[in-house]
Amino acid sequence: MVEHGYDRKKLEEEFDNLPEASPIADIDPFKGDIIATVGAIALDYLDLCGEDVLLDIGTGRGRWAVAAGAHCKKVIGIDISRRMIEDARLNAESSGVANVEFYRGSFEDPSEEVDLKTKGINKVIAIYSLHHLTDPMKSEALTKLVSLIQRPGVIVIGDIMWFDNPNNHRDEWSEVYYDDNETDHPASIDFIREVFEKVGADEIEIVQVHPLVGLICARFL
């Protein structure tokens, strides 16, 4: 694998120009691919209820934000791509979901367009988005997310993450939508777990969906 640096502009351009048929930009939470599988598990682990305020970071076209809207008080979707945010708003409108808000933002600056600390967020989901950050940036981003949530709170990450050496599974990279390009920086599950331990998670659960994809749920009591 080649080590790449983080390039936000390149990442924005990639998502601004995703084709409609791209599985990364799909709006169907029940499609059945690896992203839908890990997303459905993540929603279950959130255990949403009527008083919850959910932050969906890396929301894309609002796939999980819209799906979660019926199960909680409010959902706030954040994405770095202006096009994705515009599409997400249309997705919510066409789905008849009125309690979902979308803003431009990033893991580096989630409050770029809205002060998230005023929103009463107690749960966070990130599906197939964290892997775009380098490991040091992941550590910083997760620390910021922890600072945003009220207790008791939950952060659930469903993403490409290494449970095994990825070179042992090269023939499966395409099925998990990983191609070692300049905007992909997956981490090992051990690294992500250690970050959550350092930021004070009280409970951590890990689910392996694939040797290269899984879920980590961190609870703050």
Tab-separated table of C-alpha atoms in Angstrom:
chain	number	residue	atom	x	y	z
A	1	MET	CA	0.000	0.000	0.000
A	2	VAL	CA	1.096	3.556	-0.695
A	3	GLU	CA	1.089	6.157	2.074
A	4	HIS	CA	-0.797	9.282	1.061
A	5	GLY	CA	-1.266	12.629	2.742
A	6	TYR	CA	-4.669	14.171	3.421
A	7	ASP	CA	-5.911	16.516	0.702
A	8	ARG	CA	-9.242	18.094	1.619
A	9	LYS	CA	-9.641	19.887	-1.709
A	10	LYS	CA	-9.158	16.667	-3.622
A	11	LEU	CA	-11.643	14.889	-1.356
A	12	GLU	CA	-14.240	17.624	-1.830
A	13	GLU	CA	-13.811	17.439	-5.592
A	14	GLU	CA	-14.168	13.665	-5.522
A	15	PHE	CA	-17.519	13.874	-3.763
A	16	ASP	CA	-18.740	16.905	-5.670
A	17	ASN	CA	-18.263	14.876	-8.858
A	18	LEU	CA	-19.476	11.439	-7.799
A	19	PRO	CA	-21.728	9.870	-10.442
A	20	GLU	CA	-25.345	9.289	-9.473
A	21	ALA	CA	-24.830	5.530	-9.683
A	22	SER	CA	-21.894	5.483	-7.267
A	23	PRO	CA	-22.542	3.111	-4.325
A	24	ILE	CA	-20.817	5.628	-2.086
A	25	ALA	CA	-23.510	8.191	-2.867
A	26	ASP	CA	-26.484	5.832	-2.696
A	27	ILE	CA	-29.523	6.987	-0.721
A	28	ASP	CA	-31.026	3.529	-0.161
A	29	PRO	CA	-30.161	2.310	3.373
A	30	PHE	CA	-31.391	-1.197	2.525
A	31	LYS	CA	-29.518	-1.779	-0.722
A	32	GLY	CA	-27.684	-4.820	0.611
A	33	ASP	CA	-24.034	-3.982	-0.112
A	34	ILE	CA	-21.295	-3.758	2.517
A	35	ILE	CA	-22.034	-0.076	3.233
A	36	ALA	CA	-25.727	-0.785	3.809
A	37	THR	CA	-24.837	-3.752	6.014
A	38	VAL	CA	-22.518	-1.827	8.305
A	39	GLY	CA	-24.879	1.169	8.311
A	40	ALA	CA	-27.841	-0.934	9.422
A	41	ILE	CA	-25.778	-2.429	12.243
A	42	ALA	CA	-24.654	1.052	13.257
A	43	LEU	CA	-28.249	2.302	13.449
A	44	ASP	CA	-29.118	-0.638	15.688
A	45	TYR	CA	-26.211	0.165	18.008
A	46	LEU	CA	-27.371	3.782	18.303
A	47	ASP	CA	-30.620	2.524	19.869
A	48	LEU	CA	-32.382	5.750	18.933
A	49	CYS	CA	-35.337	7.081	20.892
A	50	GLY	CA	-37.622	10.100	20.713
A	51	GLU	CA	-35.375	12.426	22.755
A	52	ASP	CA	-32.124	11.727	20.905
A	53	VAL	CA	-30.308	14.294	18.780
A	54	LEU	CA	-28.067	12.551	16.250
A	55	LEU	CA	-25.074	13.947	14.392
A	56	ASP	CA	-24.371	12.155	11.099
A	57	ILE	CA	-20.871	13.219	10.082
A	58	GLY	CA	-19.892	12.516	6.510
A	59	THR	CA	-23.590	12.305	5.736
A	60	GLY	CA	-23.203	12.254	1.950
A	61	ARG	CA	-26.644	12.407	0.368
A	62	GLY	CA	-28.316	11.877	3.727
A	63	ARG	CA	-28.726	8.116	3.486
A	64	TRP	CA	-28.493	7.425	7.224
A	65	ALA	CA	-29.716	10.811	8.420
A	66	VAL	CA	-33.039	10.358	6.645
A	67	ALA	CA	-33.343	6.739	7.805
A	68	ALA	CA	-32.725	7.795	11.404
A	69	GLY	CA	-35.090	10.767	11.314
A	70	ALA	CA	-38.180	8.723	12.104
A	71	HIS	CA	-36.609	7.346	15.279
A	72	CYS	CA	-35.278	10.403	17.090
A	73	LYS	CA	-35.941	14.043	17.887
A	74	LYS	CA	-33.537	15.561	15.375
A	75	VAL	CA	-30.729	14.621	12.994
A	76	ILE	CA	-27.952	16.969	11.888
A	77	GLY	CA	-26.021	15.901	8.809
A	78	ILE	CA	-22.555	17.299	8.075
A	79	ASP	CA	-20.545	16.870	4.875
A	80	ILE	CA	-17.631	18.608	3.144
A	81	SER	CA	-19.278	18.422	-0.282
A	82	ARG	CA	-21.708	21.196	-1.181
A	83	ARG	CA	-23.248	18.984	-3.831
A	84	MET	CA	-23.820	16.166	-1.334
A	85	ILE	CA	-25.490	18.592	1.078
A	86	GLU	CA	-27.797	19.890	-1.665
A	87	ASP	CA	-28.701	16.316	-2.637
A	88	ALA	CA	-29.258	15.384	1.018
A	89	ARG	CA	-31.734	18.230	1.470
A	90	LEU	CA	-33.635	17.058	-1.615
A	91	ASN	CA	-33.545	13.490	-0.317
A	92	ALA	CA	-35.048	14.538	3.020
A	93	GLU	CA	-37.697	16.658	1.328
A	94	SER	CA	-38.739	13.900	-1.067
A	95	SER	CA	-38.840	11.420	1.818
A	96	GLY	CA	-41.110	13.685	3.860
A	97	VAL	CA	-38.635	13.884	6.755
A	98	ALA	CA	-38.831	17.287	8.430
A	99	ASN	CA	-36.554	16.869	11.467
A	100	VAL	CA	-33.261	16.610	9.548
A	101	GLU	CA	-30.874	19.524	8.991
A	102	PHE	CA	-27.838	19.541	6.711
A	103	TYR	CA	-24.788	21.773	6.869
A	104	ARG	CA	-21.362	21.942	5.329
A	105	GLY	CA	-18.636	20.829	7.700
A	106	SER	CA	-15.872	18.331	8.188
A	107	PHE	CA	-14.194	16.156	10.781
A	108	GLU	CA	-11.613	18.914	11.158
A	109	ASP	CA	-14.273	21.593	11.633
A	110	PRO	CA	-17.713	20.033	12.175
A	111	SER	CA	-19.157	23.393	13.271
A	112	GLU	CA	-18.116	25.170	10.079
A	113	GLU	CA	-21.667	26.394	9.363
A	114	VAL	CA	-23.502	25.682	12.618
A	115	ASP	CA	-22.580	25.707	16.304
A	116	LEU	CA	-23.064	22.049	17.098
A	117	LYS	CA	-22.547	22.572	20.831
A	118	THR	CA	-25.928	24.326	20.950
A	119	LYS	CA	-27.777	21.417	19.353
A	120	GLY	CA	-27.946	19.029	22.307
A	121	ILE	CA	-26.262	16.180	20.431
A	122	ASN	CA	-26.023	12.939	22.384
A	123	LYS	CA	-25.381	10.439	19.602
A	124	VAL	CA	-23.031	10.412	16.609
A	125	ILE	CA	-22.811	8.154	13.561
A	126	ALA	CA	-20.150	8.083	10.864
A	127	ILE	CA	-20.582	5.583	8.031
A	128	TYR	CA	-17.768	5.141	5.499
A	129	SER	CA	-16.342	8.590	6.172
A	130	LEU	CA	-13.663	8.431	8.875
A	131	HIS	CA	-11.293	6.421	6.681
A	132	HIS	CA	-10.621	9.519	4.582
A	133	LEU	CA	-8.560	10.957	7.461
A	134	THR	CA	-4.991	10.083	8.314
A	135	ASP	CA	-4.522	8.400	11.684
A	136	PRO	CA	-3.410	11.561	13.550
A	137	MET	CA	-6.432	13.357	12.110
A	138	LYS	CA	-8.722	10.519	13.194
A	139	SER	CA	-7.473	10.931	16.742
A	140	GLU	CA	-8.116	14.683	16.671
A	141	ALA	CA	-11.523	14.265	15.023
A	142	LEU	CA	-12.780	11.685	17.503
A	143	THR	CA	-11.612	13.861	20.378
A	144	LYS	CA	-13.648	16.760	18.935
A	145	LEU	CA	-16.723	14.560	18.519
A	146	VAL	CA	-16.491	13.430	22.136
A	147	SER	CA	-16.407	17.082	23.218
A	148	LEU	CA	-19.666	17.729	21.334
A	149	ILE	CA	-21.857	15.042	22.846
A	150	GLN	CA	-23.923	15.189	25.996
A	151	ARG	CA	-23.788	12.327	28.481
A	152	PRO	CA	-24.950	9.653	28.351
A	153	GLY	CA	-23.814	9.586	24.750
A	154	VAL	CA	-22.814	7.191	21.998
A	155	ILE	CA	-20.479	7.398	19.002
A	156	VAL	CA	-20.744	4.671	16.353
A	157	ILE	CA	-18.252	4.338	13.503
A	158	GLY	CA	-18.976	1.909	10.655
A	159	ASP	CA	-16.230	1.913	8.085
A	160	ILE	CA	-13.279	0.352	6.367
A	161	MET	CA	-10.981	-0.672	9.221
A	162	TRP	CA	-8.327	-3.326	9.323
A	163	PHE	CA	-9.013	-6.501	11.293
A	164	ASP	CA	-6.263	-8.198	9.283
A	165	ASN	CA	-3.464	-7.169	6.969
A	166	PRO	CA	-5.299	-5.652	3.961
A	167	ASN	CA	-2.706	-7.100	1.593
A	168	ASN	CA	-4.050	-10.536	2.514
A	169	HIS	CA	-7.392	-9.536	0.983
A	170	ARG	CA	-6.460	-7.647	-2.180
A	171	ASP	CA	-8.995	-9.583	-4.236
A	172	GLU	CA	-11.729	-8.260	-1.918
A	173	TRP	CA	-10.805	-4.581	-1.984
A	174	SER	CA	-13.365	-3.734	-4.650
A	175	GLU	CA	-16.240	-5.342	-2.768
A	176	VAL	CA	-15.599	-3.062	0.213
A	177	TYR	CA	-14.999	-0.019	-2.048
A	178	TYR	CA	-11.346	0.373	-1.166
A	179	ASP	CA	-8.774	1.030	-3.866
A	180	ASP	CA	-5.829	2.541	-1.962
A	181	ASN	CA	-6.293	5.886	-3.657
A	182	GLU	CA	-5.110	9.283	-2.465
A	183	THR	CA	-8.191	9.947	-0.320
A	184	ASP	CA	-8.335	6.624	1.547
A	185	HIS	CA	-6.493	6.178	4.867
A	186	PRO	CA	-8.104	3.309	6.805
A	187	ALA	CA	-6.805	2.491	10.282
A	188	SER	CA	-6.569	-0.732	12.215
A	189	ILE	CA	-9.390	-1.506	14.611
A	190	ASP	CA	-6.816	-1.525	17.408
A	191	PHE	CA	-5.851	2.074	16.646
A	192	ILE	CA	-9.470	3.291	16.702
A	193	ARG	CA	-10.175	1.406	19.927
A	194	GLU	CA	-7.096	2.937	21.562
A	195	VAL	CA	-8.232	6.437	20.576
A	196	PHE	CA	-11.609	5.886	22.214
A	197	GLU	CA	-9.917	4.512	25.308
A	198	LYS	CA	-7.729	7.623	25.527
A	199	VAL	CA	-10.715	9.980	25.245
A	200	GLY	CA	-12.503	8.235	28.103
A	201	ALA	CA	-15.056	5.879	26.575
A	202	ASP	CA	-16.733	3.887	29.344
A	203	GLU	CA	-17.765	0.992	27.100
A	204	ILE	CA	-16.458	-0.091	23.707
A	205	GLU	CA	-18.003	-2.735	21.457
A	206	ILE	CA	-16.504	-3.965	18.197
A	207	VAL	CA	-18.239	-5.836	15.382
A	208	GLN	CA	-16.289	-7.338	12.490
A	209	VAL	CA	-18.379	-7.385	9.327
A	210	HIS	CA	-15.493	-8.270	7.002
A	211	PRO	CA	-11.718	-8.561	7.498
A	212	LEU	CA	-11.538	-5.005	6.132
A	213	VAL	CA	-14.800	-3.502	7.418
A	214	GLY	CA	-16.377	-3.247	10.814
A	215	LEU	CA	-18.046	-1.196	13.471
A	216	ILE	CA	-16.940	0.303	16.766
A	217	CYS	CA	-19.426	1.655	19.301
A	218	ALA	CA	-18.117	3.869	22.108
A	219	ARG	CA	-20.401	4.762	25.012
A	220	PHE	CA	-19.870	7.672	27.375
A	221	LEU	CA	-21.890	7.326	30.569
